[in-house]
Short mmCIF file of C-alpha atoms and ligand atoms in Angstrom, two decimals:
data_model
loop_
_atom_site.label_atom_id
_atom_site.label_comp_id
_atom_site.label_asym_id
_atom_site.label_seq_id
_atom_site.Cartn_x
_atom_site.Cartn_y
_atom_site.Cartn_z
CA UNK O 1 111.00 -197.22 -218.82
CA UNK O 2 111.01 -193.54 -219.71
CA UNK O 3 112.45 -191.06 -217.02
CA UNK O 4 110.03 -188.79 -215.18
CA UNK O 5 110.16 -186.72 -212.35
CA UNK O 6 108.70 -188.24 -208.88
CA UNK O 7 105.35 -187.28 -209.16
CA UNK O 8 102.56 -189.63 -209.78
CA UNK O 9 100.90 -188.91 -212.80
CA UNK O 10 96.95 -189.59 -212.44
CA UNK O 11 94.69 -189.51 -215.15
CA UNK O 12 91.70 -188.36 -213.09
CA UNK O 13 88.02 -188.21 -214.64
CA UNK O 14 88.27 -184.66 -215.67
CA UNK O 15 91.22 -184.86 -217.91
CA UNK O 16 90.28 -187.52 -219.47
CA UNK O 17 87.49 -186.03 -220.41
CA UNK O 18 89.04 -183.00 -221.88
CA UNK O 19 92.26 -185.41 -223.74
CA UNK O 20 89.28 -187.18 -225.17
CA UNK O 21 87.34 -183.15 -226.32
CA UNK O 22 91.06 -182.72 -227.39
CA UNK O 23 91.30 -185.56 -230.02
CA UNK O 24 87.73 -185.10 -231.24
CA UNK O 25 89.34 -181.71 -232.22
CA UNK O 26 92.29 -183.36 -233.56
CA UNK O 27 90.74 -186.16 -235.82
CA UNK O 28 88.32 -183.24 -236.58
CA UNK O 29 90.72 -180.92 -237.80
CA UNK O 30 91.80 -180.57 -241.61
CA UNK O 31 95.50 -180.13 -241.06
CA UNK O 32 97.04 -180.73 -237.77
CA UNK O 33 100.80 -179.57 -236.86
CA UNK O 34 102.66 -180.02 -233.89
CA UNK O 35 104.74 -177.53 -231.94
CA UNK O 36 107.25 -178.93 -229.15
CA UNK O 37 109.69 -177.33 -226.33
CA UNK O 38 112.37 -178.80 -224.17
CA UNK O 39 109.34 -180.39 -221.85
CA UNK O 40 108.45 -183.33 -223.95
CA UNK O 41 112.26 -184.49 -223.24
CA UNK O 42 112.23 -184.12 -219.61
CA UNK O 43 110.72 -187.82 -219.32
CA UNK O 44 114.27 -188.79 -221.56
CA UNK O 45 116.41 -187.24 -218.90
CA UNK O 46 116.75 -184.01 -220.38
CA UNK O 47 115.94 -181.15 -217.66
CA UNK O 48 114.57 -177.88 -219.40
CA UNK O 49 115.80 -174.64 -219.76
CA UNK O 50 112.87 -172.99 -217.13
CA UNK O 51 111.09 -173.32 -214.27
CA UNK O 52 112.00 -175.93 -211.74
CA UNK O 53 115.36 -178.41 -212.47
CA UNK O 54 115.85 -175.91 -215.92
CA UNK O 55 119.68 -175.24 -217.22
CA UNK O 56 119.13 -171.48 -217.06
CA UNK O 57 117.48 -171.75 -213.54
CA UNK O 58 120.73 -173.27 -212.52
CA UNK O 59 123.55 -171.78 -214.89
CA UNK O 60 122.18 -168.26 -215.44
CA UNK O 61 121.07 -167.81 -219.20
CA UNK O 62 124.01 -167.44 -221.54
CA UNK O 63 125.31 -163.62 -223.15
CA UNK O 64 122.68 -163.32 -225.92
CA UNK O 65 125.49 -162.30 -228.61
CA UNK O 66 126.67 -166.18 -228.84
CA UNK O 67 126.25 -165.86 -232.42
CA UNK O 68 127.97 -162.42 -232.58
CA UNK O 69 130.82 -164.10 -230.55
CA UNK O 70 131.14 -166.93 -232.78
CA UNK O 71 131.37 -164.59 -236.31
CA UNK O 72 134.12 -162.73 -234.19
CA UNK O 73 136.16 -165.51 -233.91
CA UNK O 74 135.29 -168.93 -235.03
CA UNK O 75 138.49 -170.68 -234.26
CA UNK O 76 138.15 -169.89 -230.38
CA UNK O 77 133.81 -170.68 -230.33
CA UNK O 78 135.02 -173.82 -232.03
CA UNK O 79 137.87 -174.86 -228.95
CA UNK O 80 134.68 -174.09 -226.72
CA UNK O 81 132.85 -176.73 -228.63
CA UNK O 82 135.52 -178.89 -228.80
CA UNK O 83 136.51 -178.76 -225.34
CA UNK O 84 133.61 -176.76 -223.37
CA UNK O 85 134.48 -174.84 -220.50
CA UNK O 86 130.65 -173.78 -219.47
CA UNK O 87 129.19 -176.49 -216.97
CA UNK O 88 125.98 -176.15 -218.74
CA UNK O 89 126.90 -177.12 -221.66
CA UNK O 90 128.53 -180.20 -219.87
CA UNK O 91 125.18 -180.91 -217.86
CA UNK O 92 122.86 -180.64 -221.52
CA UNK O 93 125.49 -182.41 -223.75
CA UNK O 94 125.31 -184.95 -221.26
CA UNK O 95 121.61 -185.48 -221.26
CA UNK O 96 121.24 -184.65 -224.84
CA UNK O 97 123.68 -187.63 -225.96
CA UNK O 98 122.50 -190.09 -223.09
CA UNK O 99 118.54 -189.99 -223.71
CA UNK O 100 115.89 -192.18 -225.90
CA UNK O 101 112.98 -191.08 -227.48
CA UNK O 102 109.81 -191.23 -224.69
CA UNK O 103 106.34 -192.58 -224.78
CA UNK O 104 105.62 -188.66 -225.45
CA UNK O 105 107.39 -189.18 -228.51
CA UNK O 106 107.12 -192.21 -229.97
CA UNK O 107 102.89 -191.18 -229.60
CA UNK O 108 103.73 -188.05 -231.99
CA UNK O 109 104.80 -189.81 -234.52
CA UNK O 110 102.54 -192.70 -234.60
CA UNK O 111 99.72 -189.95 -234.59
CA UNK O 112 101.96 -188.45 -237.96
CA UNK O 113 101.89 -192.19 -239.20
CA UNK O 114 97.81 -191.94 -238.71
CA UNK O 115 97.86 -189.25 -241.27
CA UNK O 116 96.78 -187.07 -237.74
CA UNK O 117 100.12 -184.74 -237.49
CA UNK O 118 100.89 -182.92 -241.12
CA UNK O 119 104.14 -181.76 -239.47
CA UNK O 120 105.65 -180.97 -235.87
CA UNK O 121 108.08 -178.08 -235.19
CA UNK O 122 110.20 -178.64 -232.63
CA UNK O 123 112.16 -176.14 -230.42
CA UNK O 124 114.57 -179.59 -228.99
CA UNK O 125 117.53 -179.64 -230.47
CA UNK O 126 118.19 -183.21 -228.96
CA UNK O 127 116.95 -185.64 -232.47
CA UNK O 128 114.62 -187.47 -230.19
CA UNK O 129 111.65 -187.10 -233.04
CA UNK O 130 113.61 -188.19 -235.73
CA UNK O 131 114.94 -191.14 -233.28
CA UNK O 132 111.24 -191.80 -232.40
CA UNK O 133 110.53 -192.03 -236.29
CA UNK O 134 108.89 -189.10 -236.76
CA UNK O 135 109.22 -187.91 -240.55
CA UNK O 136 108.20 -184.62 -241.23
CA UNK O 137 110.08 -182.66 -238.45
CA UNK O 138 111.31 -179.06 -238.56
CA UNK O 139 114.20 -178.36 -236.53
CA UNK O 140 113.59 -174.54 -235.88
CA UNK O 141 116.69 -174.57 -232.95
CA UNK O 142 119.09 -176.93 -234.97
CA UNK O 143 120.11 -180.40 -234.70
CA UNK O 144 122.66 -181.02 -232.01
CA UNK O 145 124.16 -184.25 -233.80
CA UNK O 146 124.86 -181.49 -237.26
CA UNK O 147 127.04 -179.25 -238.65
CA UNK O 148 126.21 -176.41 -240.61
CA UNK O 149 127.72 -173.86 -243.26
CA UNK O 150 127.20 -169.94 -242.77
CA UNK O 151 127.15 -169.33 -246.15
CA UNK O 152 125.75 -172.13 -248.68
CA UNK O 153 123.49 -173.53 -245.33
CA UNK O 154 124.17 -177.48 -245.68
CA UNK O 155 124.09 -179.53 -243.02
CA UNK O 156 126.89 -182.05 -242.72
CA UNK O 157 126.67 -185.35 -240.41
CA UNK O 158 129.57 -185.50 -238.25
CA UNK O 159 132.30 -187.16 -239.94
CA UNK O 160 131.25 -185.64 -243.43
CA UNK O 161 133.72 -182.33 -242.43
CA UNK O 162 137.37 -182.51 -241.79
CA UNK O 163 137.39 -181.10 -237.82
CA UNK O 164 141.58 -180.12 -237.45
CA UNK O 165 141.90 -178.79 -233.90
CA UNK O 166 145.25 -177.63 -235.27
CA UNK O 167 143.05 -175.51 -238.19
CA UNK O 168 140.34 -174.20 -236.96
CA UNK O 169 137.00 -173.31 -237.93
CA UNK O 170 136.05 -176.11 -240.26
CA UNK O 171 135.63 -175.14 -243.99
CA UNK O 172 132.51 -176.12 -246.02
CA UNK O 173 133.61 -179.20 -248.44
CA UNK O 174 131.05 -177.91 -250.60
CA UNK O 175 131.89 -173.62 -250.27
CA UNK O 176 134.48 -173.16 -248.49
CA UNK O 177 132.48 -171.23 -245.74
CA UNK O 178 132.78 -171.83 -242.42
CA UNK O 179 131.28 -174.22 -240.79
CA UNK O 180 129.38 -173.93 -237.48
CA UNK O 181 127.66 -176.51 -234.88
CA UNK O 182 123.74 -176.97 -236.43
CA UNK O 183 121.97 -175.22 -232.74
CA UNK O 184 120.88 -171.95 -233.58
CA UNK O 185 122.44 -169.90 -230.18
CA UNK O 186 121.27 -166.72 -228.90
CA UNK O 187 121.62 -164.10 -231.18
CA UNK O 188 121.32 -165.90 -234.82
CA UNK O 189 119.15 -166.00 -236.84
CA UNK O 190 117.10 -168.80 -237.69
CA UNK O 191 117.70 -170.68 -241.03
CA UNK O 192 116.17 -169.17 -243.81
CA UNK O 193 114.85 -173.03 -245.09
CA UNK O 194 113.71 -174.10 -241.94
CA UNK O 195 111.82 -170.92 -241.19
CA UNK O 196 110.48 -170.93 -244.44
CA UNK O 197 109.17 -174.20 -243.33
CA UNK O 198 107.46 -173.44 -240.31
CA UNK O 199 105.66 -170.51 -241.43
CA UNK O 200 104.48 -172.99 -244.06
CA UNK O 201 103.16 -175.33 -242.09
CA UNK O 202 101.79 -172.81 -239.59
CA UNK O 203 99.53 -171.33 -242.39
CA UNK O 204 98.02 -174.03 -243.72
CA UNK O 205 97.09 -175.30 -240.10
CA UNK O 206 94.03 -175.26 -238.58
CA UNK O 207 94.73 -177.16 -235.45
CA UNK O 208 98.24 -177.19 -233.24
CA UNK O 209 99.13 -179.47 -230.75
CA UNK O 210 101.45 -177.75 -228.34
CA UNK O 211 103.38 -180.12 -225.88
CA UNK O 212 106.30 -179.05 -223.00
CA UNK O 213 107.31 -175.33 -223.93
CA UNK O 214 107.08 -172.39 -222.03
CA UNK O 215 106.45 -170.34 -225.06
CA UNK O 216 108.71 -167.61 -224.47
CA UNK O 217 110.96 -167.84 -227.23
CA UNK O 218 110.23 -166.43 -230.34
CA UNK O 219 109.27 -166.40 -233.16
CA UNK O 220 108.34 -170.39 -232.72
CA UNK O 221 106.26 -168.91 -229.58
CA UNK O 222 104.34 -166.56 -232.20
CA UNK O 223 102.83 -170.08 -234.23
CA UNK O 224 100.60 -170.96 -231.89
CA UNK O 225 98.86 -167.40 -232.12
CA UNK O 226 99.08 -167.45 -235.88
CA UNK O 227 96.98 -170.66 -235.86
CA UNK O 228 94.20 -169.01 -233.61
CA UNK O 229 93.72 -165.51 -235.48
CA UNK O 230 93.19 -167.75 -238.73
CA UNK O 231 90.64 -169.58 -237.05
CA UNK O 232 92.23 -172.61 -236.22
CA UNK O 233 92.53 -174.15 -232.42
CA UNK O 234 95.34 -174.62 -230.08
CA UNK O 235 95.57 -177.94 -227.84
CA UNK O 236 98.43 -177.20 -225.50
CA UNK O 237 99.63 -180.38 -222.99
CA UNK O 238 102.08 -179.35 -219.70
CA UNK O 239 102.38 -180.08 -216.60
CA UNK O 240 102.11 -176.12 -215.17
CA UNK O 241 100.71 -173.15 -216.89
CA UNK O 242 102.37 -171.38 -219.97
CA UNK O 243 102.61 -168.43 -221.48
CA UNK O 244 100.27 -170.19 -223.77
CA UNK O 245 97.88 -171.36 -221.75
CA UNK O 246 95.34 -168.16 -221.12
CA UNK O 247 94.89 -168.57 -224.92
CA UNK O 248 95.07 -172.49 -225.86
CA UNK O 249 91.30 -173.94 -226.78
CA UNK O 250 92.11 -176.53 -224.60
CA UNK O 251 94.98 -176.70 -221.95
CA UNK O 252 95.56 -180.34 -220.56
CA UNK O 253 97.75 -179.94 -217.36
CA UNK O 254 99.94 -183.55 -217.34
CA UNK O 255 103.27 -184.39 -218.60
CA UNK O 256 103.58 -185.04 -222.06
CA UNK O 257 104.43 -188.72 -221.92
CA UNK O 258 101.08 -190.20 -220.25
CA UNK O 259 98.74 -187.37 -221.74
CA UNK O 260 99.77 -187.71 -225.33
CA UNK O 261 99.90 -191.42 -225.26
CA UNK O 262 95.99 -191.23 -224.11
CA UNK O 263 95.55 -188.85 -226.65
CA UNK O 264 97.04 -191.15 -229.30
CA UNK O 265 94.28 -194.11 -227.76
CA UNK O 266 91.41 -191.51 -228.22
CA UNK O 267 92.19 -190.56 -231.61
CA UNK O 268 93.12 -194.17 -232.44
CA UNK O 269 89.14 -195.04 -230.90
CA UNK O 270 87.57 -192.21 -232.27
CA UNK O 271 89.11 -193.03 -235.89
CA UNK O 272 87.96 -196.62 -235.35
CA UNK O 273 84.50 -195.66 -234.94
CA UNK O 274 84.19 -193.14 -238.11
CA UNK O 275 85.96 -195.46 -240.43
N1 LIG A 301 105.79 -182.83 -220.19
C1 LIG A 301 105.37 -181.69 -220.82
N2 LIG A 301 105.80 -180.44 -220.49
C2 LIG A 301 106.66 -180.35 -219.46
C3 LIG A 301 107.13 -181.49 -218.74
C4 LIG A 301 106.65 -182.77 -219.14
N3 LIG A 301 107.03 -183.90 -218.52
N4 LIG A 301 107.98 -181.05 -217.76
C5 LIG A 301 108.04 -179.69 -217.87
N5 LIG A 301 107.25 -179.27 -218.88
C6 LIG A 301 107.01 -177.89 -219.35
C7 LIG A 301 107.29 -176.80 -218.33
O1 LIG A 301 106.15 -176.55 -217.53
C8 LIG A 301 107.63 -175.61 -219.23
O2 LIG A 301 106.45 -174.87 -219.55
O3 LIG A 301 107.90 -177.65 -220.42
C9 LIG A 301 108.17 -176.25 -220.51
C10 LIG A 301 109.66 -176.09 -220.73
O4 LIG A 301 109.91 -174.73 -220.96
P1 LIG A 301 111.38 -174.21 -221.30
O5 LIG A 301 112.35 -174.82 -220.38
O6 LIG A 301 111.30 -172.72 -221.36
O7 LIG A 301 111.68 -174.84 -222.73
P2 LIG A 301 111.26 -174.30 -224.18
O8 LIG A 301 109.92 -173.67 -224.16
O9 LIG A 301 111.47 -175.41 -225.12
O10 LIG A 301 112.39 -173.17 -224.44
C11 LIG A 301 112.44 -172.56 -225.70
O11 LIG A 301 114.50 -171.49 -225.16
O12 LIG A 301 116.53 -171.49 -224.17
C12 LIG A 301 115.90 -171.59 -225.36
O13 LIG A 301 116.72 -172.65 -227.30
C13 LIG A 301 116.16 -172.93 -226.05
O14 LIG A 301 114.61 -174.19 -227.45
C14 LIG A 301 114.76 -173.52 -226.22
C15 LIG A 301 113.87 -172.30 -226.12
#
């Protein structure tokens, strides 16, 4: 039973109508890609970072230099990981490690297993695609379960690095550079591979599925425009307006869970009938 907040979700006439308009588009479209925010894992127990019940609503955004911070002194940002002193980081690390992929989810990657979803950038850093079996997932913000080297870029699994508390930061067992925690923080930049990546995928899109971001944060906010001044549509799913949603072909206001589910039936009916 996935966690969501209070309110009933109806699926009234109207947006039915326009999930259905939305995966006539999808099935439709010659290469689909997703794009996801912290929304899609509210329903998991995860609160976003915005807006109502959001981490920086309550705990004040953190100093945008994290990653300056961290190159200052990695042995002191790595006895913040290893002991945190911020209550955010508490609250998400909480939420991050206690929540299950949601019916939001788990209808992403069935739609990828349909041949529907080429690939889905995500913004979460909380593994919940990859947990819902979702295989071709770029991890623009990081993995929070990963470790990563500044200078040769793997990605180590924990356990795979030697962690001393008494000899700190980490070193690379492959480089020797150090090694940081996978989440991209304010202030770095984003992986050279995965960004490569995304702006793959973005161009050879001609349809994107946005679910449960704000898009506010850049540059993943910047793919959804990309995909519309090549020509291509933009299906955005959330509860409230976005950022996004002045410009989206077509907007449908419900949480992610529920919508994309009916979405996934649609499709599913819609494929049925052309096969
Ligand atoms: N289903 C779908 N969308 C939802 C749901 C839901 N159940 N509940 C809330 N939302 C929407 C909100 O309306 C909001 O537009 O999800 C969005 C969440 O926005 P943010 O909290 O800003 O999250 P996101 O867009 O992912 O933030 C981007 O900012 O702080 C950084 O690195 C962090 O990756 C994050 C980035």
């Amino acid at each position: 039973m996935d966690r969501s907040d209070t309110t009933p979700f109806a699926l009234t006439p109207d947006l039915d109508a326009g999930i259905r308009h939305a995966a006539e588009t999808l099935v439709g479209a010659r290469r689909a890609v997703a794009l996801t925010g912290a929304g899609l894992s509210v329903e998991s127990g995860i609160p976003p970072f915005r807006g109502p019940g959001g981490i920086w609503t309550k705990y004040g955004e953190p100093p945008m230099d994290g990653y300056q911070r961290f190159l200052r002194d990695p042995a002191a940002a790595w006895r913040e990981r290893l002991s945190p002193r911020e209550d955010w980081m508490h609250a998400l690390g909480e939420a991050v490690r206690a929540a299950k992929p949601n019916a939001g989810h788990r209808a992403l990657a069935e739609l990828e297993r349909r041949g529907l979803l080429a690939a889905l950038i995500t913004q979460n850093i909380d593994d919940l695609h990859g947990q819902a079996g979702h295989a071709n997932v770029l991890e623009i913000h990081g993995n929070h379960r990963l470790l990563r080297c500044l200078a040769c870029n793997a990605r180590y699994e924990p356990g795979a690095v030697d962690v001393d508390p008494e000899d700190l930061p980490p070193r690379c067992p492959q480089c020797g550079g150090v090694v940081k925690g996978d989440i991209v923080v304010f202030g770095e930049p984003i992986p050279a591979d995965v960004l490569r990546g995304c702006y793959a995928a973005v161009a050879e899109a001609d349809c994107m599925l946005v679910a449960g971001t704000s898009a506010t944060v850049y540059p993943a906010a910047e793919f959804p425009y990309e995909v519309l001044r090549a020509g291509g549509v933009v299906i955005e799913v959330n509860p409230d307006e976005s950022e996004l949603s002045a410009a989206a072909t077509i907007s449908l206001r419900g949480p992610g869970g529920p919508v994309l589910t009916r979405l996934l039936e649609h499709a599913a009916a819609l494929a049925e009938t052309t096969r």
